[in-house]
Amino acid sequence: AQSVSQHNHHVILSEAASLELGCNYSYGGTVNLFWYVQYPGQHLQLLLKYFSGDPLVKGIKGFEAEFIKSKFSFNLRKPSVQWSDTAEYFCAVKTGGFKTIFGAGTRLFVKA
Amino acid sequence: DAGVIQSPRHEVTEMGQEVTLRCKPISGHNSLFWYRQTMMRGLELLIYFNNNVPIDDSGMPEDRFSAKMPNASFSTLKIQPSEPRDSAVYFCASTSRGGGGDGYTFGSGTRLTVV
């Protein structure tokens, strides 16, 4: 069955630290990949997406993600986090059909 | 565009009562999804519609849950009778390309508390 795995459930960083959140998926065909962010008490918002082309995708607020097909990975990165980046981050994969599969989420807490 | 609109934002009800959650997708979006989010189970897909037709309702937990989409601009999720374990945040999401090819736009959610 298709699945999305986010390696870390909780991450705690200090401001200015670099961030990398892992995401792996299980599907051998063509995929569309997404990262969503959910700030405390709010709804999910699209952070960035990958369809094709350059595997390094840049999103809003300085986030980027790299698609490595051979590793079935789509890790999220940010060189220097801010307190305002405290949120839950969801990796999501769309394969064929109508469904997008979401990972379990990673809660990031940034210490000021 | 006002985005995906859900109502009510908060609902507190007693066990056994009927609850109806409402969603208005973004105009022109042809796919609509209902999700439930809890601390224990995370984000769960309940049902999704394409062109107003239910495509997959395998995520609906029990017969107490039902969803309709009578037209392209309106959908409801009904729980009858409600139980305390239904307490969660229910999100509606829509997308313009079949199944989320462009990513989803989520509504602000309905926080349901069943006491």
Short mmCIF file of C-alpha atoms in Angstrom, two decimals:
data_model
loop_
_atom_site.label_atom_id
_atom_site.label_comp_id
_atom_site.label_asym_id
_atom_site.label_seq_id
_atom_site.Cartn_x
_atom_site.Cartn_y
_atom_site.Cartn_z
CA ALA A 1 0.00 0.00 0.00
CA GLN A 2 1.11 3.53 -0.66
CA SER A 3 2.35 5.36 2.41
CA VAL A 4 4.18 8.46 3.54
CA SER A 5 6.64 8.33 6.41
CA GLN A 6 7.86 11.33 8.36
CA HIS A 7 10.78 10.34 10.47
CA ASN A 8 10.53 12.80 13.31
CA HIS A 9 7.37 13.37 15.28
CA HIS A 10 8.82 16.24 17.29
CA VAL A 11 11.75 18.55 16.60
CA ILE A 12 13.03 21.28 18.90
CA LEU A 13 15.45 23.88 17.55
CA SER A 14 16.84 27.20 18.63
CA GLU A 15 16.35 30.26 16.45
CA ALA A 16 18.85 30.50 13.58
CA ALA A 17 19.45 26.75 13.57
CA SER A 18 19.10 24.88 10.30
CA LEU A 19 16.14 22.62 9.72
CA GLU A 20 15.72 19.40 7.81
CA LEU A 21 12.55 17.32 8.10
CA GLY A 22 12.57 13.90 6.52
CA CYS A 23 9.86 12.45 4.31
CA ASN A 24 9.85 9.15 2.48
CA TYR A 25 7.09 7.61 0.42
CA SER A 26 6.40 4.17 -0.94
CA TYR A 27 5.31 4.25 -4.58
CA GLY A 28 7.25 3.35 -7.67
CA GLY A 29 5.46 5.49 -10.23
CA THR A 30 5.08 9.18 -10.96
CA VAL A 31 4.27 11.30 -7.94
CA ASN A 32 3.33 14.84 -7.05
CA LEU A 33 4.84 15.89 -3.73
CA PHE A 34 3.79 18.52 -1.24
CA TRP A 35 4.65 20.02 2.09
CA TYR A 36 1.93 21.68 4.15
CA VAL A 37 2.28 23.73 7.31
CA GLN A 38 -0.24 24.07 10.12
CA TYR A 39 0.38 26.92 12.54
CA PRO A 40 -1.08 26.51 16.04
CA GLY A 41 -4.84 26.69 15.92
CA GLN A 42 -4.97 27.17 12.17
CA HIS A 43 -5.67 25.10 9.07
CA LEU A 44 -3.17 23.44 6.77
CA GLN A 45 -1.56 25.68 4.19
CA LEU A 46 0.45 24.66 1.16
CA LEU A 47 4.15 25.41 1.68
CA LEU A 48 5.57 24.06 -1.57
CA LYS A 49 4.97 21.45 -4.24
CA TYR A 50 6.85 19.38 -6.78
CA PHE A 51 5.44 18.12 -10.05
CA SER A 52 8.38 17.71 -12.39
CA GLY A 53 11.59 19.37 -13.53
CA ASP A 54 14.13 20.77 -11.09
CA PRO A 55 14.11 18.48 -8.06
CA LEU A 56 14.96 21.38 -5.78
CA VAL A 57 11.76 23.25 -5.08
CA LYS A 58 11.57 26.60 -3.33
CA GLY A 59 8.50 27.56 -1.36
CA ILE A 60 7.29 30.38 0.78
CA LYS A 61 9.06 31.78 3.85
CA GLY A 62 12.48 30.52 2.84
CA PHE A 63 11.59 26.84 2.80
CA GLU A 64 12.84 24.46 0.14
CA ALA A 65 12.58 20.74 -0.51
CA GLU A 66 14.59 18.32 -2.58
CA PHE A 67 13.09 15.38 -4.44
CA ILE A 68 15.48 12.45 -4.61
CA LYS A 69 13.78 9.85 -6.75
CA SER A 70 16.26 7.08 -6.03
CA LYS A 71 15.63 7.46 -2.32
CA PHE A 72 11.87 8.08 -2.58
CA SER A 73 12.46 11.13 -0.44
CA PHE A 74 11.26 14.72 -0.33
CA ASN A 75 12.97 16.38 2.62
CA LEU A 76 12.09 19.87 3.75
CA ARG A 77 14.85 22.33 4.61
CA LYS A 78 15.34 25.84 5.88
CA PRO A 79 18.79 27.30 6.55
CA SER A 80 17.79 29.43 9.53
CA VAL A 81 14.54 28.94 11.44
CA GLN A 82 12.61 31.61 13.28
CA TRP A 83 10.34 31.41 16.30
CA SER A 84 7.42 32.01 13.93
CA ASP A 85 8.18 28.73 12.16
CA THR A 86 6.81 26.85 15.16
CA ALA A 87 4.14 24.68 13.58
CA GLU A 88 3.29 21.18 12.43
CA TYR A 89 4.59 20.16 9.03
CA PHE A 90 2.94 17.55 6.83
CA CYS A 91 4.45 15.80 3.86
CA ALA A 92 1.95 14.60 1.26
CA VAL A 93 2.10 12.50 -1.88
CA LYS A 94 -0.31 12.25 -4.77
CA THR A 95 0.01 9.22 -6.96
CA GLY A 96 -2.60 8.25 -9.54
CA GLY A 97 -6.26 8.76 -8.94
CA PHE A 98 -7.86 11.28 -6.70
CA LYS A 99 -6.25 10.79 -3.33
CA THR A 100 -3.38 12.58 -1.69
CA ILE A 101 -1.77 10.67 1.16
CA PHE A 102 -0.56 12.68 4.15
CA GLY A 103 2.20 11.78 6.55
CA ALA A 104 1.62 11.80 10.29
CA GLY A 105 3.19 15.23 10.67
CA THR A 106 6.24 16.64 12.43
CA ARG A 107 5.78 19.15 15.22
CA LEU A 108 8.50 21.80 15.17
CA PHE A 109 9.11 23.99 18.17
CA VAL A 110 11.56 26.84 17.78
CA LYS A 111 12.98 28.33 20.96
CA ALA A 112 13.39 32.08 20.93
CA ASP B 1 -11.73 34.47 -3.54
CA ALA B 2 -12.73 33.91 0.08
CA GLY B 3 -11.19 30.47 0.14
CA VAL B 4 -12.81 27.32 1.45
CA ILE B 5 -15.50 28.31 3.93
CA GLN B 6 -16.56 26.04 6.74
CA SER B 7 -19.26 26.50 9.29
CA PRO B 8 -19.63 26.51 12.17
CA ARG B 9 -16.12 27.21 13.47
CA HIS B 10 -16.95 25.62 16.79
CA GLU B 11 -19.68 23.21 17.76
CA VAL B 12 -20.40 21.84 21.19
CA THR B 13 -23.16 19.28 21.39
CA GLU B 14 -24.44 16.57 23.66
CA MET B 15 -23.95 12.92 22.97
CA GLY B 16 -26.74 11.54 20.82
CA GLN B 17 -27.49 14.78 19.03
CA GLU B 18 -27.23 15.24 15.29
CA VAL B 19 -24.38 17.42 14.04
CA THR B 20 -24.11 18.93 10.58
CA LEU B 21 -20.91 20.49 9.32
CA ARG B 22 -20.91 22.61 6.21
CA CYS B 23 -18.39 23.44 3.55
CA LYS B 24 -18.31 25.78 0.59
CA PRO B 25 -15.39 24.99 -1.72
CA ILE B 26 -13.57 27.49 -3.87
CA SER B 27 -15.55 28.33 -6.97
CA GLY B 28 -14.30 26.28 -9.91
CA HIS B 29 -12.75 23.56 -7.79
CA ASN B 30 -14.14 20.20 -8.78
CA SER B 31 -12.79 17.98 -6.01
CA LEU B 32 -13.74 18.20 -2.34
CA PHE B 33 -12.35 16.32 0.62
CA TRP B 34 -13.40 15.91 4.24
CA TYR B 35 -10.68 15.24 6.81
CA ARG B 36 -10.75 14.66 10.54
CA GLN B 37 -7.82 15.63 12.73
CA THR B 38 -7.16 14.40 16.27
CA MET B 39 -4.08 14.23 18.43
CA MET B 40 -4.20 10.45 18.54
CA ARG B 41 -4.87 9.64 14.89
CA GLY B 42 -3.57 12.69 13.07
CA LEU B 43 -5.17 13.68 9.78
CA GLU B 44 -7.65 11.13 8.44
CA LEU B 45 -9.38 11.30 5.06
CA LEU B 46 -13.08 10.58 5.53
CA ILE B 47 -14.53 10.99 2.06
CA TYR B 48 -13.88 12.77 -1.19
CA PHE B 49 -16.03 13.95 -4.06
CA ASN B 50 -15.18 14.64 -7.66
CA ASN B 51 -17.68 16.66 -9.69
CA ASN B 52 -20.15 16.28 -6.81
CA VAL B 53 -19.97 12.47 -6.92
CA PRO B 54 -18.61 10.55 -3.91
CA ILE B 55 -15.56 8.66 -5.12
CA ASP B 56 -14.32 6.99 -1.98
CA ASP B 57 -15.99 6.94 1.42
CA SER B 58 -13.90 4.14 2.88
CA GLY B 59 -12.55 6.50 5.50
CA MET B 60 -15.96 7.19 7.00
CA PRO B 61 -15.68 5.55 10.40
CA GLU B 62 -19.23 4.32 10.89
CA ASP B 63 -22.71 4.46 9.50
CA ARG B 64 -23.34 7.34 11.85
CA PHE B 65 -21.33 9.47 9.44
CA SER B 66 -22.74 10.59 6.11
CA ALA B 67 -21.72 13.23 3.57
CA LYS B 68 -23.45 14.87 0.67
CA MET B 69 -22.56 17.26 -2.08
CA PRO B 70 -25.82 18.38 -3.71
CA ASN B 71 -24.06 20.89 -5.95
CA ALA B 72 -20.63 22.21 -6.81
CA SER B 73 -20.71 24.89 -4.16
CA PHE B 74 -21.87 23.07 -1.07
CA SER B 75 -21.15 19.95 0.95
CA THR B 76 -22.26 18.65 4.32
CA LEU B 77 -20.89 16.11 6.75
CA LYS B 78 -23.46 14.76 9.18
CA ILE B 79 -22.98 12.73 12.33
CA GLN B 80 -26.09 11.12 13.76
CA PRO B 81 -26.02 10.25 16.60
CA SER B 82 -22.87 11.94 17.80
CA GLU B 83 -20.56 10.38 20.39
CA PRO B 84 -17.74 11.84 22.53
CA ARG B 85 -15.13 10.00 20.45
CA ASP B 86 -16.23 12.06 17.44
CA SER B 87 -14.68 15.12 19.06
CA ALA B 88 -12.08 16.42 16.62
CA VAL B 89 -11.36 19.17 14.16
CA TYR B 90 -13.02 18.51 10.83
CA PHE B 91 -11.43 20.08 7.78
CA CYS B 92 -12.83 20.48 4.31
CA ALA B 93 -10.44 20.94 1.38
CA SER B 94 -10.91 21.54 -2.31
CA THR B 95 -8.77 21.50 -5.42
CA SER B 96 -9.14 22.34 -9.07
CA ARG B 97 -7.21 19.48 -10.57
CA GLY B 98 -8.57 16.02 -10.04
CA GLY B 99 -7.48 14.75 -6.69
CA GLY B 100 -5.11 17.47 -5.65
CA GLY B 101 -2.64 17.85 -8.45
CA ASP B 102 -2.21 21.48 -7.54
CA GLY B 103 -2.38 20.86 -3.85
CA TYR B 104 -5.34 21.38 -1.59
CA THR B 105 -6.84 24.53 -0.18
CA PHE B 106 -8.11 23.82 3.30
CA GLY B 107 -10.87 25.53 5.18
CA SER B 108 -10.40 26.82 8.70
CA GLY B 109 -12.01 23.72 10.16
CA THR B 110 -14.85 23.01 12.54
CA ARG B 111 -13.84 22.11 16.08
CA LEU B 112 -16.43 19.64 17.29
CA THR B 113 -16.79 18.78 20.95
CA VAL B 114 -19.29 16.11 21.95
CA VAL B 115 -19.99 15.99 25.67
#
